[in-house]
Short mmCIF file of C-alpha atoms in Angstrom, two decimals:
data_model
loop_
_atom_site.label_atom_id
_atom_site.label_comp_id
_atom_site.label_asym_id
_atom_site.label_seq_id
_atom_site.Cartn_x
_atom_site.Cartn_y
_atom_site.Cartn_z
CA MET A 1 -15.68 14.66 11.74
CA ALA A 2 -14.42 18.05 10.56
CA ALA A 3 -13.42 16.71 7.12
CA ALA A 4 -15.65 13.73 6.51
CA ASP A 5 -14.40 13.27 2.95
CA LEU A 6 -10.82 12.73 4.13
CA ARG A 7 -11.07 8.99 4.50
CA GLY A 8 -9.99 5.83 2.73
CA VAL A 9 -6.72 4.88 1.09
CA ILE A 10 -4.52 7.84 0.21
CA THR A 11 -1.38 6.98 -1.73
CA ALA A 12 1.84 8.68 -0.71
CA SER A 13 2.95 8.79 -4.32
CA ILE A 14 6.41 8.18 -5.66
CA THR A 15 7.82 10.96 -7.85
CA PRO A 16 9.08 9.97 -11.30
CA PHE A 17 12.15 11.88 -12.52
CA ALA A 18 13.61 12.63 -15.92
CA ASP A 19 17.27 11.85 -16.61
CA ASP A 20 18.22 15.41 -15.55
CA PHE A 21 16.46 14.81 -12.18
CA SER A 22 13.61 17.19 -12.97
CA VAL A 23 10.11 16.05 -12.00
CA ASP A 24 8.62 13.98 -14.81
CA VAL A 25 5.20 15.62 -14.79
CA LYS A 26 3.73 13.43 -17.52
CA ARG A 27 4.50 10.19 -15.67
CA LEU A 28 3.48 11.66 -12.31
CA ALA A 29 0.10 12.74 -13.68
CA ALA A 30 -0.44 9.33 -15.28
CA HIS A 31 0.53 7.48 -12.10
CA SER A 32 -1.78 9.67 -9.99
CA ALA A 33 -4.68 9.03 -12.37
CA ASN A 34 -4.04 5.28 -12.24
CA LEU A 35 -4.11 5.33 -8.42
CA LEU A 36 -7.43 7.16 -8.34
CA ALA A 37 -8.85 4.78 -10.95
CA ALA A 38 -7.81 1.87 -8.72
CA GLY A 39 -10.01 3.22 -5.93
CA CYS A 40 -7.72 5.45 -3.87
CA SER A 41 -9.49 8.40 -2.31
CA PHE A 42 -6.66 10.88 -2.78
CA VAL A 43 -3.02 11.08 -3.82
CA SER A 44 -0.40 12.70 -1.60
CA THR A 45 2.51 13.95 -3.71
CA PHE A 46 5.92 15.11 -2.49
CA GLY A 47 5.87 13.47 0.93
CA THR A 48 8.47 11.03 2.24
CA THR A 49 7.80 8.41 -0.45
CA GLY A 50 7.74 11.22 -3.02
CA GLU A 51 11.24 12.41 -2.05
CA GLY A 52 9.68 15.72 -1.08
CA ALA A 53 12.49 16.69 1.29
CA SER A 54 14.94 16.47 -1.64
CA LEU A 55 12.95 18.85 -3.85
CA SER A 56 12.74 22.63 -3.67
CA THR A 57 9.48 24.45 -3.13
CA ARG A 58 9.88 25.96 -6.61
CA GLU A 59 10.13 22.52 -8.21
CA LYS A 60 7.15 21.13 -6.33
CA VAL A 61 4.82 24.08 -6.94
CA ALA A 62 5.76 24.10 -10.63
CA ALA A 63 5.01 20.38 -10.86
CA LEU A 64 1.61 20.81 -9.18
CA ASN A 65 0.71 23.58 -11.61
CA ALA A 66 1.84 21.46 -14.54
CA ILE A 67 -0.24 18.51 -13.33
CA LYS A 68 -3.20 20.85 -13.03
CA ALA A 69 -2.63 22.12 -16.57
CA SER A 70 -2.63 18.54 -17.81
CA GLY A 71 -6.21 18.13 -16.58
CA ALA A 72 -5.62 16.31 -13.27
CA ASP A 73 -8.33 16.48 -10.60
CA MET A 74 -6.47 18.60 -8.05
CA SER A 75 -9.31 18.33 -5.54
CA ARG A 76 -8.01 14.79 -4.93
CA GLN A 77 -4.45 15.88 -4.17
CA VAL A 78 -3.06 16.25 -0.63
CA PRO A 79 0.57 17.28 -1.20
CA GLY A 80 3.25 17.25 1.46
CA VAL A 81 5.05 20.25 2.95
CA MET A 82 8.49 18.89 3.85
CA THR A 83 10.72 21.73 5.02
CA PRO A 84 11.91 23.18 8.33
CA THR A 85 12.00 26.65 6.74
CA LEU A 86 9.03 28.82 7.61
CA ASP A 87 9.20 30.88 4.43
CA ASP A 88 9.40 27.81 2.18
CA ALA A 89 6.60 26.10 4.09
CA ALA A 90 4.40 29.17 3.68
CA GLU A 91 5.17 29.37 -0.05
CA MET A 92 4.37 25.68 -0.43
CA ILE A 93 1.07 26.02 1.44
CA VAL A 94 -0.02 28.88 -0.79
CA GLY A 95 1.13 27.01 -3.90
CA ILE A 96 -0.84 23.93 -2.87
CA ALA A 97 -3.94 26.05 -2.29
CA ASN A 98 -3.58 27.97 -5.55
CA ALA A 99 -3.32 24.70 -7.46
CA GLY A 100 -6.74 23.74 -6.09
CA CYS A 101 -5.59 20.86 -3.88
CA ARG A 102 -7.84 19.42 -1.17
CA ALA A 103 -5.45 19.86 1.77
CA ALA A 104 -1.79 20.01 2.78
CA LEU A 105 0.12 17.43 4.84
CA VAL A 106 2.61 19.42 6.90
CA LEU A 107 5.77 17.98 8.46
CA PRO A 108 6.97 19.78 11.59
CA PRO A 109 10.32 21.65 11.45
CA TYR A 110 12.82 18.84 11.76
CA TYR A 111 16.28 20.34 12.21
CA TYR A 112 16.42 22.13 15.53
CA GLY A 113 15.30 20.18 18.56
CA THR A 114 12.84 22.23 20.53
CA SER A 115 9.93 22.18 22.95
CA GLU A 116 6.32 21.38 22.16
CA ALA A 117 5.57 25.07 22.67
CA GLY A 118 8.19 25.83 20.02
CA ILE A 119 6.66 23.41 17.54
CA ALA A 120 3.19 24.83 18.18
CA GLY A 121 4.65 28.30 17.68
CA TRP A 122 6.00 27.27 14.27
CA TYR A 123 2.51 26.17 13.18
CA ASP A 124 1.15 29.45 14.62
CA ALA A 125 3.59 31.41 12.46
CA LEU A 126 2.89 29.30 9.36
CA ILE A 127 -0.87 29.75 9.62
CA GLU A 128 -0.53 33.46 10.42
CA ARG A 129 1.74 34.01 7.42
CA THR A 130 -0.61 32.25 4.99
CA LYS A 131 -4.07 33.06 6.34
CA SER A 132 -4.64 36.06 4.09
CA ALA A 133 -3.92 33.90 1.04
CA THR A 134 -5.63 30.64 1.97
CA GLN A 135 -7.66 28.78 4.58
CA ILE A 136 -6.72 25.38 3.18
CA ASP A 137 -7.10 22.40 5.51
CA ILE A 138 -3.95 21.05 7.17
CA LEU A 139 -3.03 17.55 8.30
CA LEU A 140 -0.20 17.09 10.80
CA TYR A 141 2.52 14.62 9.81
CA ASN A 142 3.72 12.45 12.70
CA ILE A 143 6.89 10.64 11.64
CA PRO A 144 9.25 11.05 14.62
CA GLN A 145 11.78 8.50 13.32
CA LEU A 146 12.69 11.07 10.64
CA SER A 147 11.46 14.44 11.94
CA ARG A 148 12.53 13.89 15.58
CA ILE A 149 9.20 15.47 16.55
CA ARG A 150 6.38 13.38 18.02
CA PHE A 151 2.83 14.69 17.98
CA THR A 152 1.78 13.81 21.50
CA ALA A 153 -1.80 14.38 22.58
CA ASP A 154 -0.65 17.48 24.48
CA LEU A 155 1.08 18.94 21.42
CA VAL A 156 -1.96 18.33 19.22
CA LYS A 157 -4.22 19.93 21.82
CA LEU A 158 -1.89 22.95 21.97
CA ILE A 159 -2.07 23.44 18.21
CA LEU A 160 -5.83 22.85 18.13
CA SER A 161 -6.37 25.43 20.88
CA LYS A 162 -5.64 28.12 18.29
CA HIS A 163 -6.24 26.41 14.98
CA ALA A 164 -9.07 23.89 15.38
CA SER A 165 -10.75 25.24 12.25
CA ARG A 166 -7.64 24.56 10.13
CA ILE A 167 -6.26 21.27 11.48
CA VAL A 168 -8.41 18.43 10.13
CA GLY A 169 -6.28 15.32 10.52
CA ILE A 170 -3.07 13.54 11.41
CA LYS A 171 -0.95 11.06 9.50
CA ASP A 172 0.59 8.77 12.11
CA SER A 173 3.63 7.05 10.62
CA THR A 174 4.94 5.64 13.88
CA GLY A 175 3.78 2.14 12.92
CA ASP A 176 2.47 1.84 16.48
CA ALA A 177 -1.15 0.69 16.52
CA ASP A 178 -1.63 1.85 20.12
CA ASN A 179 -0.49 5.35 19.21
CA GLY A 180 -2.86 5.51 16.25
CA VAL A 181 -5.77 4.32 18.39
CA MET A 182 -4.88 6.87 21.08
CA LEU A 183 -5.00 9.68 18.52
CA ALA A 184 -8.28 8.43 17.06
CA LYS A 185 -9.94 8.18 20.45
CA THR A 186 -8.52 11.45 21.80
CA PHE A 187 -9.38 13.44 18.68
CA PRO A 188 -12.60 11.97 17.25
CA ASP A 189 -13.21 15.11 15.19
CA LEU A 190 -9.95 14.65 13.27
CA SER A 191 -9.25 12.28 10.39
CA ILE A 192 -6.57 9.96 11.77
CA PHE A 193 -4.56 7.99 9.22
CA THR A 194 -1.89 5.37 9.64
CA GLY A 195 1.15 5.15 7.43
CA ASP A 196 1.40 1.39 7.96
CA ASP A 197 -0.79 -1.20 6.21
CA ARG A 198 -0.52 -3.52 9.20
CA VAL A 199 -2.14 -0.98 11.52
CA LEU A 200 -5.05 -0.20 9.18
CA PRO A 201 -7.62 -2.74 10.44
CA THR A 202 -7.02 -1.87 14.10
CA LEU A 203 -7.20 1.84 13.42
CA LEU A 204 -10.43 1.54 11.44
CA ALA A 205 -12.00 -0.49 14.25
CA ASN A 206 -11.26 2.38 16.63
CA GLY A 207 -12.55 5.33 14.66
CA GLY A 208 -9.62 5.97 12.32
CA ALA A 209 -10.06 7.34 8.82
CA GLY A 210 -7.75 5.11 6.79
CA MET A 211 -4.17 5.16 5.57
CA ILE A 212 -1.74 7.50 3.86
CA GLY A 213 1.15 5.33 2.75
CA GLY A 214 3.51 4.28 0.03
CA MET A 215 2.39 0.68 -0.49
CA PRO A 216 -0.64 1.59 -2.65
CA ASN A 217 1.82 2.74 -5.32
CA VAL A 218 2.02 -0.95 -6.22
CA PHE A 219 -0.84 -2.57 -4.29
CA ALA A 220 -3.63 0.00 -4.57
CA LYS A 221 -6.41 -2.48 -5.36
CA ASP A 222 -5.48 -4.81 -2.51
CA LEU A 223 -5.28 -1.98 0.01
CA VAL A 224 -8.61 -0.53 -1.10
CA ALA A 225 -10.03 -4.04 -0.65
CA LEU A 226 -8.51 -4.23 2.84
CA TYR A 227 -9.96 -0.83 3.73
CA ASN A 228 -13.39 -2.04 2.60
CA ASP A 229 -12.99 -5.40 4.38
CA PRO A 230 -10.59 -4.84 7.29
CA LYS A 231 -11.32 -8.27 8.76
CA ASN A 232 -9.83 -9.95 5.69
CA SER A 233 -6.94 -11.75 7.38
CA ASP A 234 -5.63 -13.15 4.09
CA LEU A 235 -5.15 -9.69 2.59
CA LEU A 236 -3.58 -8.43 5.80
CA ALA A 237 -1.12 -11.33 5.85
CA LYS A 238 -0.15 -10.66 2.23
CA GLN A 239 0.42 -6.98 2.90
CA THR A 240 2.51 -7.79 5.96
CA THR A 241 4.78 -9.99 3.82
CA ARG A 242 5.01 -7.32 1.15
CA ILE A 243 5.74 -4.40 3.45
CA LEU A 244 8.56 -6.34 5.12
CA ALA A 245 10.07 -6.98 1.67
CA VAL A 246 9.74 -3.31 0.73
CA ASP A 247 11.37 -2.19 3.97
CA LYS A 248 14.23 -4.63 3.36
CA GLY A 249 14.64 -3.28 -0.17
CA GLY A 250 14.94 0.34 0.92
CA SER A 251 11.32 1.46 1.12
CA LEU A 252 10.62 4.02 -1.61
CA VAL A 253 13.43 2.77 -3.87
CA ALA A 254 11.86 -0.70 -3.69
CA LEU A 255 8.45 0.64 -4.65
CA LYS A 256 9.97 2.52 -7.57
CA ALA A 257 11.84 -0.60 -8.70
CA ALA A 258 8.61 -2.60 -8.64
CA LEU A 259 6.75 0.04 -10.64
CA ALA A 260 9.54 0.11 -13.19
CA GLN A 261 9.45 -3.67 -13.53
CA TYR A 262 5.69 -4.05 -13.77
CA SER A 263 5.23 -1.11 -16.15
CA GLY A 264 8.17 -1.98 -18.34
CA ASP A 265 9.40 1.60 -17.87
CA GLU A 266 12.74 1.97 -16.10
CA ASN A 267 12.20 5.71 -15.74
CA TYR A 268 10.06 4.94 -12.69
CA ALA A 269 13.08 3.47 -10.89
CA ARG A 270 15.11 6.70 -11.02
CA VAL A 271 15.67 8.39 -7.64
CA LEU A 272 17.29 11.63 -6.55
CA PRO A 273 20.77 11.55 -5.00
CA PRO A 274 21.78 10.57 -2.39
CA LEU A 275 19.39 7.63 -2.90
CA LYS A 276 20.39 4.80 -5.21
CA PRO A 277 17.96 2.67 -7.24
CA LEU A 278 17.28 -0.92 -6.24
CA GLU A 279 18.91 -3.18 -8.81
CA GLY A 280 20.30 -6.69 -9.25
CA GLN A 281 19.62 -9.33 -6.63
CA GLY A 282 17.79 -6.90 -4.40
CA ARG A 283 15.17 -6.27 -7.06
CA THR A 284 14.96 -9.97 -7.92
CA ASP A 285 14.33 -10.88 -4.28
CA LEU A 286 11.69 -8.18 -3.94
CA LEU A 287 9.75 -9.30 -6.99
CA GLN A 288 9.98 -12.94 -5.99
CA THR A 289 8.45 -12.13 -2.62
CA PHE A 290 5.63 -10.22 -4.31
CA ALA A 291 4.98 -13.15 -6.65
CA GLN A 292 4.98 -15.62 -3.75
CA SER A 293 2.43 -13.43 -1.97
CA GLY A 294 0.06 -13.95 -4.88
CA PHE A 295 0.47 -10.52 -6.48
CA ASP A 296 -0.41 -10.28 -10.15
CA ALA A 297 0.50 -6.89 -11.62
CA ALA A 298 -1.78 -7.49 -14.60
CA ALA A 299 -4.86 -8.14 -12.47
#
């Protein structure tokens, strides 16, 4: 495998915000440290769960530098690049590299529908524009339900034909176990991650590297345990119940609500517009489901 260290449970971290909607660096650094202490291999900031598409490149690079200044281990950060703009993507890549991060998770350009050759050309241009500044490793982000771009085997091969030394993995957030297995078997030299807890055991059994997902924000210890013991059907059943509840509650807003509740710190529940925090009966139902699944936040 080209990047043998890129394995395990990687948390797609939430982003805490201050009341003026600026990134709350202190809470983000503390949350990242807690995730690593719970056994996660890396933390991926500013992806989908981190509201990365709602933040400017300037804000995200500044936050990474501030986290670094606070003493965070940046070698265990794999931040997201969530923009269709070539110039912003290039600036973010360089910022991620300059902060000392392990790799960058790069979403394809998601606004204009185009051909696979066009998408490959965008990655060509991004790597060309940044190659004099950094050779940082890149993971491709396959989330077609939001990006409208699917990384087919042919598209991955097209990108690898020019950039095999730079592309080290794929995050497959389709939720389709067969698709994850196909990627793992077709590209055994890449680190293939799922974004879905329920796919993790199947992917690991077929050569996958692990998961990059939002659920470890709350359930890091259980997901690390599942990674280490993927045949644990009890843990898998619990995570299936929990992920369905999180999806029903609005995904990242549900995770932030749970963190706020369990930490006793409502700042964690704050989200950027146009999102709205999960409150009232929705939060009550979410927490009840977690409790019924046997989750103990103090454990």
